[in-house]
C-alpha atoms as a printed R data frame, in Angstrom:
    type eleno elety resid chain resno       x       y       z
1   ATOM     1    CA   ARG     A     1  16.484 -39.972 -12.139
2   ATOM     2    CA   ILE     A     2  15.564 -43.639 -11.773
3   ATOM     3    CA   LEU     A     3  19.216 -44.620 -11.545
4   ATOM     4    CA   ASN     A     4  19.496 -42.549  -8.353
5   ATOM     5    CA   VAL     A     5  16.975 -44.718  -6.511
6   ATOM     6    CA   ILE     A     6  18.016 -48.276  -7.493
7   ATOM     7    CA   ASN     A     7  21.083 -50.272  -6.569
8   ATOM     8    CA   ASP     A     8  22.918 -52.713  -8.843
9   ATOM     9    CA   GLU     A     9  20.773 -55.668  -7.792
10  ATOM    10    CA   GLN     A    10  17.524 -53.767  -8.456
11  ATOM    11    CA   LYS     A    11  18.894 -52.506 -11.753
12  ATOM    12    CA   GLU     A    12  19.627 -56.056 -12.925
13  ATOM    13    CA   ALA     A    13  16.129 -57.157 -11.931
14  ATOM    14    CA   VAL     A    14  14.546 -54.277 -13.880
15  ATOM    15    CA   ASN     A    15  16.646 -55.031 -16.970
16  ATOM    16    CA   ALA     A    16  15.671 -58.697 -16.786
17  ATOM    17    CA   ASP     A    17  11.954 -57.841 -16.567
18  ATOM    18    CA   VAL     A    18  12.192 -55.415 -19.501
19  ATOM    19    CA   GLU     A    19  14.110 -57.939 -21.595
20  ATOM    20    CA   GLU     A    20  11.571 -60.661 -20.834
21  ATOM    21    CA   LEU     A    21   8.674 -58.445 -21.917
22  ATOM    22    CA   THR     A    22  10.526 -57.325 -25.055
23  ATOM    23    CA   ASP     A    23  11.218 -60.945 -26.098
24  ATOM    24    CA   TRP     A    24   7.588 -61.859 -25.542
25  ATOM    25    CA   VAL     A    25   6.385 -58.950 -27.687
26  ATOM    26    CA   ASP     A    26   8.865 -59.775 -30.473
27  ATOM    27    CA   TYR     A    27   8.488 -63.578 -30.623
28  ATOM    28    CA   GLU     A    28   5.381 -64.759 -28.783
29  ATOM    29    CA   SER     A    29   2.696 -62.087 -28.985
30  ATOM    30    CA   SER     A    30   1.473 -62.528 -32.544
31  ATOM    31    CA   ASP     A    31  -1.608 -64.443 -31.431
32  ATOM    32    CA   ALA     A    32  -1.900 -62.788 -28.013
33  ATOM    33    CA   THR     A    33  -5.172 -61.235 -26.881
34  ATOM    34    CA   TYR     A    34  -5.573 -57.733 -25.520
35  ATOM    35    CA   LYS     A    35  -6.023 -59.202 -22.046
36  ATOM    36    CA   GLU     A    36  -2.647 -60.958 -22.264
37  ATOM    37    CA   TYR     A    37  -0.928 -57.728 -23.349
38  ATOM    38    CA   ASP     A    38  -2.586 -55.919 -20.483
39  ATOM    39    CA   GLU     A    39  -1.502 -58.501 -17.926
40  ATOM    40    CA   LYS     A    40   2.121 -58.485 -19.107
41  ATOM    41    CA   PHE     A    41   2.438 -54.697 -18.945
42  ATOM    42    CA   ASP     A    42   0.600 -54.476 -15.614
43  ATOM    43    CA   LYS     A    43   3.068 -56.968 -14.153
44  ATOM    44    CA   LEU     A    44   6.016 -54.807 -15.199
45  ATOM    45    CA   ASN     A    45   4.242 -51.668 -14.044
46  ATOM    46    CA   ASP     A    46   3.699 -53.108 -10.571
47  ATOM    47    CA   LYS     A    47   7.440 -53.758 -10.258
48  ATOM    48    CA   MET     A    48   8.377 -50.291 -11.540
49  ATOM    49    CA   LYS     A    49   5.838 -48.282  -9.503
50  ATOM    50    CA   PRO     A    50   7.822 -48.238  -6.201
51  ATOM    51    CA   ILE     A    51  10.904 -47.129  -8.124
52  ATOM    52    CA   PHE     A    52   9.066 -44.233  -9.767
53  ATOM    53    CA   GLU     A    53   7.641 -43.218  -6.375
54  ATOM    54    CA   ARG     A    54  11.107 -43.215  -4.758
55  ATOM    55    CA   ALA     A    55  12.430 -41.092  -7.600
56  ATOM    56    CA   GLU     A    56   9.620 -38.541  -7.220
57  ATOM    57    CA   GLU     A    57  10.000 -38.386  -3.429
58  ATOM    58    CA   LEU     A    58  13.751 -37.824  -3.705
59  ATOM    59    CA   GLU     A    59  13.308 -35.084  -6.306
60  ATOM    60    CA   LYS     A    60  10.693 -33.125  -4.271
61  ATOM    61    CA   ARG     A    61  11.832 -33.830  -0.703
62  ATOM    62    CA   ASP     A    62  13.921 -30.696  -0.119
63  ATOM    63    CA   ALA     A    63  11.199 -28.372  -1.433
64  ATOM    64    CA   VAL     A    64   8.518 -30.151   0.604
65  ATOM    65    CA   LEU     A    65  10.569 -29.851   3.806
66  ATOM    66    CA   GLU     A    66  11.349 -26.177   3.208
67  ATOM    67    CA   LYS     A    67   7.688 -25.334   2.666
68  ATOM    68    CA   ALA     A    68   6.583 -27.383   5.688
69  ATOM    69    CA   ARG     A    69   8.986 -25.575   8.024
70  ATOM    70    CA   LYS     A    70   7.869 -22.194   6.690
71  ATOM    71    CA   ASP     A    71   4.222 -23.134   7.221
72  ATOM    72    CA   ILE     A    72   4.885 -24.254  10.799
73  ATOM    73    CA   ALA     A    73   6.744 -21.003  11.570
74  ATOM    74    CA   ASN     A    74   3.947 -18.971  10.005
75  ATOM    75    CA   VAL     A    75   1.250 -20.715  12.059
76  ATOM    76    CA   GLN     A    76   3.390 -20.273  15.176
77  ATOM    77    CA   ASN     A    77   3.690 -16.505  14.617
78  ATOM    78    CA   ARG     A    78   0.013 -16.087  13.809
79  ATOM    79    CA   THR     A    79  -0.980 -18.119  16.860
80  ATOM    80    CA   GLU     A    80   1.048 -15.787  19.079
81  ATOM    81    CA   SER     A    81  -0.584 -12.760  17.446
82  ATOM    82    CA   LEU     A    82  -4.038 -14.041  18.425
83  ATOM    83    CA   GLU     A    83  -3.451 -12.489  21.842
84  ATOM    84    CA   ASP     A    84  -3.833  -9.068  20.206
85  ATOM    85    CA   SER     A    85  -6.117  -9.792  17.254
86  ATOM    86    CA   HIS     A    86  -8.519 -12.192  19.051
87  ATOM    87    CA   PRO     A    87  -8.346 -11.380  22.782
88  ATOM    88    CA   TRP     A    88 -11.711 -13.088  23.343
89  ATOM    89    CA   VAL     A    89 -10.264 -16.505  22.424
90  ATOM    90    CA   THR     A    90  -9.537 -18.409  25.622
91  ATOM    91    CA   ASP     A    91  -6.469 -20.539  26.409
92  ATOM    92    CA   GLU     A    92  -8.748 -23.555  26.486
93  ATOM    93    CA   GLN     A    93  -9.962 -22.848  22.955
94  ATOM    94    CA   LYS     A    94  -6.359 -22.523  21.768
95  ATOM    95    CA   ALA     A    95  -5.128 -25.586  23.671
96  ATOM    96    CA   THR     A    96  -5.324 -28.075  20.796
97  ATOM    97    CA   LEU     A    97  -3.567 -25.679  18.416
98  ATOM    98    CA   VAL     A    98  -0.835 -24.873  20.931
99  ATOM    99    CA   GLU     A    99  -0.236 -28.600  21.524
100 ATOM   100    CA   LYS     A   100  -0.320 -29.444  17.821
101 ATOM   101    CA   LEU     A   101   2.480 -27.029  16.844
102 ATOM   102    CA   PRO     A   102   5.374 -28.760  18.691
103 ATOM   103    CA   GLU     A   103   3.789 -32.148  18.039
104 ATOM   104    CA   ILE     A   104   3.954 -31.740  14.250
105 ATOM   105    CA   GLU     A   105   7.365 -30.088  14.350
106 ATOM   106    CA   ASN     A   106   8.738 -33.012  16.391
107 ATOM   107    CA   TRP     A   107   7.115 -35.518  14.031
108 ATOM   108    CA   LEU     A   108   8.766 -33.825  11.066
109 ATOM   109    CA   ASN     A   109  12.190 -33.781  12.719
110 ATOM   110    CA   GLU     A   110  11.891 -37.466  13.630
111 ATOM   111    CA   LYS     A   111  10.958 -38.426  10.075
112 ATOM   112    CA   VAL     A   112  13.845 -36.396   8.669
113 ATOM   113    CA   GLU     A   113  16.246 -38.205  10.995
114 ATOM   114    CA   GLU     A   114  14.817 -41.630  10.076
115 ATOM   115    CA   GLN     A   115  15.010 -40.794   6.374
116 ATOM   116    CA   SER     A   116  18.655 -39.746   6.671
117 ATOM   117    CA   LYS     A   117  19.533 -43.275   7.783
118 ATOM   118    CA   LEU     A   118  18.031 -44.849   4.656
119 ATOM   119    CA   GLU     A   119  19.569 -45.313   1.235
120 ATOM   120    CA   ASN     A   120  17.860 -43.762  -1.760
121 ATOM   121    CA   TRP     A   121  16.890 -47.193  -3.086
122 ATOM   122    CA   GLU     A   122  15.030 -48.067   0.129
123 ATOM   123    CA   GLN     A   123  11.377 -47.203   0.651
124 ATOM   124    CA   PRO     A   124  11.195 -43.680   2.182
125 ATOM   125    CA   VAL     A   125   9.595 -42.988   5.558
126 ATOM   126    CA   LEU     A   126   9.298 -39.260   4.862
127 ATOM   127    CA   LYS     A   127   6.709 -38.881   2.131
128 ATOM   128    CA   LYS     A   128   5.296 -35.765   0.486
129 ATOM   129    CA   LYS     A   129   1.636 -36.667   1.082
130 ATOM   130    CA   SER     A   130   2.212 -37.447   4.756
131 ATOM   131    CA   VAL     A   131   3.913 -34.102   5.335
132 ATOM   132    CA   GLU     A   132   1.190 -32.213   3.490
133 ATOM   133    CA   ARG     A   133  -1.538 -33.946   5.538
134 ATOM   134    CA   LYS     A   134   0.170 -32.955   8.796
135 ATOM   135    CA   ILE     A   135   0.563 -29.331   7.723
136 ATOM   136    CA   ARG     A   136  -3.020 -29.245   6.470
137 ATOM   137    CA   SER     A   137  -4.293 -30.462   9.850
138 ATOM   138    CA   LEU     A   138  -2.261 -27.727  11.568
139 ATOM   139    CA   LYS     A   139  -3.663 -25.013   9.301
140 ATOM   140    CA   ASP     A   140  -7.193 -26.320   9.780
141 ATOM   141    CA   GLU     A   141  -6.789 -26.146  13.544
142 ATOM   142    CA   PHE     A   142  -5.472 -22.591  13.317
143 ATOM   143    CA   ASN     A   143  -8.362 -21.507  11.093
144 ATOM   144    CA   LYS     A   144 -10.792 -23.108  13.521
145 ATOM   145    CA   VAL     A   145  -9.435 -20.921  16.323
146 ATOM   146    CA   LYS     A   146  -9.092 -17.814  14.161
147 ATOM   147    CA   ASN     A   147 -12.727 -18.078  13.073
148 ATOM   148    CA   ILE     A   148 -14.079 -18.061  16.624
149 ATOM   149    CA   LYS     A   149 -16.478 -15.117  16.621
150 ATOM   150    CA   LYS     A   150 -16.330 -12.368  19.173
151 ATOM   151    CA   PRO     A   151 -19.032 -13.180  21.738
152 ATOM   152    CA   LYS     A   152 -22.106 -10.983  21.876
153 ATOM   153    CA   ALA     A   153 -22.478  -8.633  24.800
154 ATOM   154    CA   GLU     A   154 -23.950 -10.308  27.854
155 ATOM   155    CA   SER     A   155 -26.961  -8.806  29.609
156 ATOM   156    CA   LYS     A   156 -27.085  -8.542  33.409
157 ATOM   157    CA   ASP     A   157 -29.919  -6.977  35.362
158 ATOM   158    CA   GLY     A   158 -31.037  -5.026  32.309
159 ATOM   159    CA   ALA     A   159 -27.494  -3.715  31.673
160 ATOM   160    CA   VAL     A   160 -25.667  -4.436  28.430
161 ATOM   161    CA   ASN     A   161 -21.980  -3.797  27.807
162 ATOM   162    CA   LEU     A   162 -21.041  -3.296  24.178
163 ATOM   163    CA   ASP     A   163 -17.521  -2.277  23.161
164 ATOM   164    CA   GLY     A   164 -16.853  -0.868  26.608
165 ATOM   165    CA   VAL     A   165 -20.066   1.196  26.754
166 ATOM   166    CA   ASN     A   166 -22.645   0.226  29.381
167 ATOM   167    CA   LEU     A   167 -26.253   0.651  28.259
168 ATOM   168    CA   ARG     A   168 -29.541  -0.055  29.960
169 ATOM   169    CA   ILE     A   169 -32.326  -1.277  27.714
170 ATOM   170    CA   GLU     A   170 -35.922  -1.736  28.769
171 ATOM   171    CA   ASN     A   171 -38.483  -3.097  26.271
172 ATOM   172    CA   GLY     A   172 -36.345  -2.108  23.328
173 ATOM   173    CA   THR     A   173 -35.747   1.395  24.718
174 ATOM   174    CA   VAL     A   174 -32.281   2.681  25.542
175 ATOM   175    CA   ILE     A   175 -32.299   4.541  28.853
176 ATOM   176    CA   GLY     A   176 -28.687   5.715  28.749
177 ATOM   177    CA   ASP     A   177 -25.198   4.681  29.852
178 ATOM   178    CA   ASP     A   178 -23.904   4.230  33.378
179 ATOM   179    CA   ASP     A   179 -20.118   4.363  33.331
180 ATOM   180    CA   GLY     A   180 -20.230   0.931  34.907
181 ATOM   181    CA   ASN     A   181 -22.560   1.858  37.790
182 ATOM   182    CA   TRP     A   182 -26.300   1.985  37.113
183 ATOM   183    CA   LYS     A   183 -27.153   3.101  40.611
184 ATOM   184    CA   ASP     A   184 -25.199   6.319  40.123
185 ATOM   185    CA   PHE     A   185 -26.887   6.891  36.784
186 ATOM   186    CA   ILE     A   186 -30.363   6.399  38.197
187 ATOM   187    CA   ASN     A   187 -29.550   8.891  40.935
188 ATOM   188    CA   ILE     A   188 -28.384  11.650  38.585
189 ATOM   189    CA   GLY     A   189 -28.265  14.968  40.445
190 ATOM   190    CA   GLY     A   190 -27.402  13.357  43.789
191 ATOM   191    CA   ALA     A   191 -30.960  12.181  44.611
192 ATOM   192    CA   GLU     A   192 -31.239   9.848  47.584
193 ATOM   193    CA   GLY     A   193 -33.911   7.475  48.851
194 ATOM   194    CA   GLU     A   194 -36.579   5.504  46.997
195 ATOM   195    CA   LYS     A   195 -38.931   8.440  46.390
196 ATOM   196    CA   GLU     A   196 -36.211  10.615  44.908
197 ATOM   197    CA   LYS     A   197 -35.005   7.657  42.885
198 ATOM   198    CA   LYS     A   198 -38.456   7.164  41.325
199 ATOM   199    CA   LYS     A   199 -38.718  10.878  40.559
200 ATOM   200    CA   GLU     A   200 -35.385  10.828  38.816
201 ATOM   201    CA   GLU     A   201 -36.379   7.743  36.810
202 ATOM   202    CA   LYS     A   202 -39.473   9.571  35.552
203 ATOM   203    CA   LYS     A   203 -37.341  12.540  34.547
204 ATOM   204    CA   LYS     A   204 -34.785  10.347  32.895
205 ATOM   205    CA   PRO     A   205 -34.812  10.876  29.094
206 ATOM   206    CA   LYS     A   206 -35.395   7.903  26.881
207 ATOM   207    CA   MET     A   207 -34.551   7.247  23.252
208 ATOM   208    CA   ASP     A   208 -36.612   4.934  21.050
209 ATOM   209    CA   PHE     A   209 -35.219   3.538  17.824
210 ATOM   210    CA   GLY     A   210 -36.972   1.631  15.064
211 ATOM   211    CA   GLU     A   211 -40.551   0.476  14.864
212 ATOM   212    CA   GLY     A   212 -42.282  -0.215  18.168
213 ATOM   213    CA   GLY     A   213 -39.220   0.894  20.114
214 ATOM   214    CA   LYS     A   214 -37.204  -2.078  18.853
215 ATOM   215    CA   MET     A   215 -33.660  -1.358  17.690
216 ATOM   216    CA   SER     A   216 -31.895  -3.013  14.791
217 ATOM   217    CA   GLN     A   217 -28.260  -4.050  15.185
218 ATOM   218    CA   GLU     A   218 -27.215  -1.137  12.964
219 ATOM   219    CA   GLU     A   219 -29.089   1.370  15.135
220 ATOM   220    CA   LEU     A   220 -27.576  -0.070  18.280
221 ATOM   221    CA   ASP     A   221 -24.063   0.095  16.793
222 ATOM   222    CA   GLU     A   222 -24.688   3.706  15.776
223 ATOM   223    CA   LEU     A   223 -25.913   4.568  19.262
224 ATOM   224    CA   ILE     A   224 -22.813   3.043  20.817
225 ATOM   225    CA   LYS     A   225 -20.586   5.139  18.563
226 ATOM   226    CA   LYS     A   226 -22.513   8.278  19.508
227 ATOM   227    CA   ILE     A   227 -22.373   7.621  23.227
228 ATOM   228    CA   LYS     A   228 -18.650   6.838  23.133
229 ATOM   229    CA   SER     A   229 -18.031  10.034  21.201
230 ATOM   230    CA   GLU     A   230 -20.224  12.053  23.541
231 ATOM   231    CA   LYS     A   231 -18.464  10.597  26.568
232 ATOM   232    CA   GLU     A   232 -15.130  11.819  25.253
233 ATOM   233    CA   ASP     A   233 -16.590  15.289  24.716
234 ATOM   234    CA   ARG     A   234 -18.156  15.193  28.160
235 ATOM   235    CA   ASP     A   235 -14.792  14.551  29.768
236 ATOM   236    CA   LYS     A   236 -13.535  17.740  28.144
237 ATOM   237    CA   LYS     A   237 -16.594  19.882  28.723
238 ATOM   238    CA   ASN     A   238 -17.872  18.326  31.961
239 ATOM   239    CA   GLU     A   239 -21.199  17.777  30.270
240 ATOM   240    CA   GLY     A   240 -23.611  15.467  32.121
241 ATOM   241    CA   ILE     A   241 -24.962  12.198  30.720
242 ATOM   242    CA   GLU     A   242 -28.522  13.434  31.035
243 ATOM   243    CA   ASP     A   243 -27.745  16.466  28.873
244 ATOM   244    CA   ILE     A   244 -26.167  14.242  26.245
245 ATOM   245    CA   ILE     A   245 -29.195  11.970  26.026
246 ATOM   246    CA   LYS     A   246 -31.602  14.920  25.963
247 ATOM   247    CA   ARG     A   247 -29.717  16.396  23.045
248 ATOM   248    CA   MET     A   248 -29.719  13.051  21.243
249 ATOM   249    CA   GLN     A   249 -33.455  12.740  21.951
250 ATOM   250    CA   ALA     A   250 -34.015  16.186  20.450
251 ATOM   251    CA   GLU     A   251 -32.142  15.135  17.326
252 ATOM   252    CA   GLN     A   252 -34.317  12.026  17.052
253 ATOM   253    CA   GLU     A   253 -37.520  14.053  17.526
254 ATOM   254    CA   GLU     A   254 -36.385  16.513  14.883
255 ATOM   255    CA   LYS     A   255 -35.887  13.647  12.435
256 ATOM   256    CA   GLU     A   256 -39.365  12.280  13.212
257 ATOM   257    CA   ARG     A   257 -40.893  15.761  12.814
258 ATOM   258    CA   SER     A   258 -39.221  16.277   9.446
259 ATOM   259    CA   LYS     A   259 -40.395  12.846   8.323
260 ATOM   260    CA   SER     A   260 -43.989  13.608   9.410
261 ATOM   261    CA   GLU     A   261 -44.044  16.968   7.628
262 ATOM   262    CA   SER     A   262 -42.685  15.357   4.487
263 ATOM   263    CA   GLN     A   263 -45.435  12.717   4.555
264 ATOM   264    CA   LYS     A   264 -48.148  15.391   5.076
265 ATOM   265    CA   LYS     A   265 -46.837  17.430   2.167
266 ATOM   266    CA   SER     A   266 -46.770  14.366  -0.061
267 ATOM   267    CA   LYS     A   267 -50.397  13.561   0.877
268 ATOM   268    CA   SER     A   268 -51.494  17.153   0.212
269 ATOM   269    CA   ASP     A   269 -49.860  17.117  -3.212
270 ATOM   270    CA   ASP     A   270 -51.687  13.907  -4.063
271 ATOM   271    CA   GLU     A   271 -55.065  15.447  -3.135
272 ATOM   272    CA   GLU     A   272 -54.501  18.551  -5.257
273 ATOM   273    CA   PHE     A   273 -53.730  16.490  -8.344
274 ATOM   274    CA   GLU     A   274 -56.794  15.408 -10.379
275 ATOM   275    CA   ASP     A   275 -56.509  12.944 -13.185
276 ATOM   276    CA   PRO     A   276 -58.643  14.063 -16.210
277 ATOM   277    CA   ASP     A   277 -59.527  10.451 -16.882
278 ATOM   278    CA   ASP     A   278 -61.303  10.300 -13.508
279 ATOM   279    CA   GLU     A   279 -63.707  13.185 -14.292
280 ATOM   280    CA   LYS     A   280 -67.317  12.263 -15.024
281 ATOM   281    CA   MET     A   281 -68.463  12.896 -18.573
282 ATOM   282    CA   ASP     A   282 -71.855  14.552 -19.261
283 ATOM   283    CA   LEU     A   283 -73.888  12.586 -21.797
């Protein structure tokens, strides 16, 4: 493979260097030190290294180019699919990636064209490591965008929108959902005016989750699922939001009641049990 990357002039120079080293080893090295041996071989190695590199580049170039083009096409397709898979990623956040794709593709095409004008025995301008670094930077940029997390729901005036469901939370307590309009929810039943509004707010069912009315993320996710499901049922049955929350409140109270009864029973069982070792002994 070396013969493919050297011309006649370079071949003669290599043969001369090898012959010179061989003669030295055969006729002049009997009293030579290790350092002298090392220097002689390093000198030949330095002359041969560019030749070996050209040979390796020529052998792997086609495979490197094929893989690079596949990687670019793959990143291009996956970048386009971000519109569906990561709709929260903004155009500004994708800007560097979008610019980098044609930039690297153009760089690769330019290097291929430059390389085509060179002979195999000339130093290549299209090198395996350079191509791999460019593709790596493109993949890193894609992964940076792909790993942008979905933003948490923003709170406005006590209203929180999670996965399309509007909730109102006060001091860790979920009041209910509002279908996008809290005023309508507060005035359930068509109440009008401040007095009626306050009356309705007092009547409004509340649901507490977790200790001290504070909800964990899991409880909040579960609540969202329930409300979304109930909303679908409500559309079919014309069931009001207030009725839904009341029913969910009843379910929560039933769970608390069952838990309380279980704790009382456990305490009663403990009181009835007497350990013989605890009895006093008459002396």
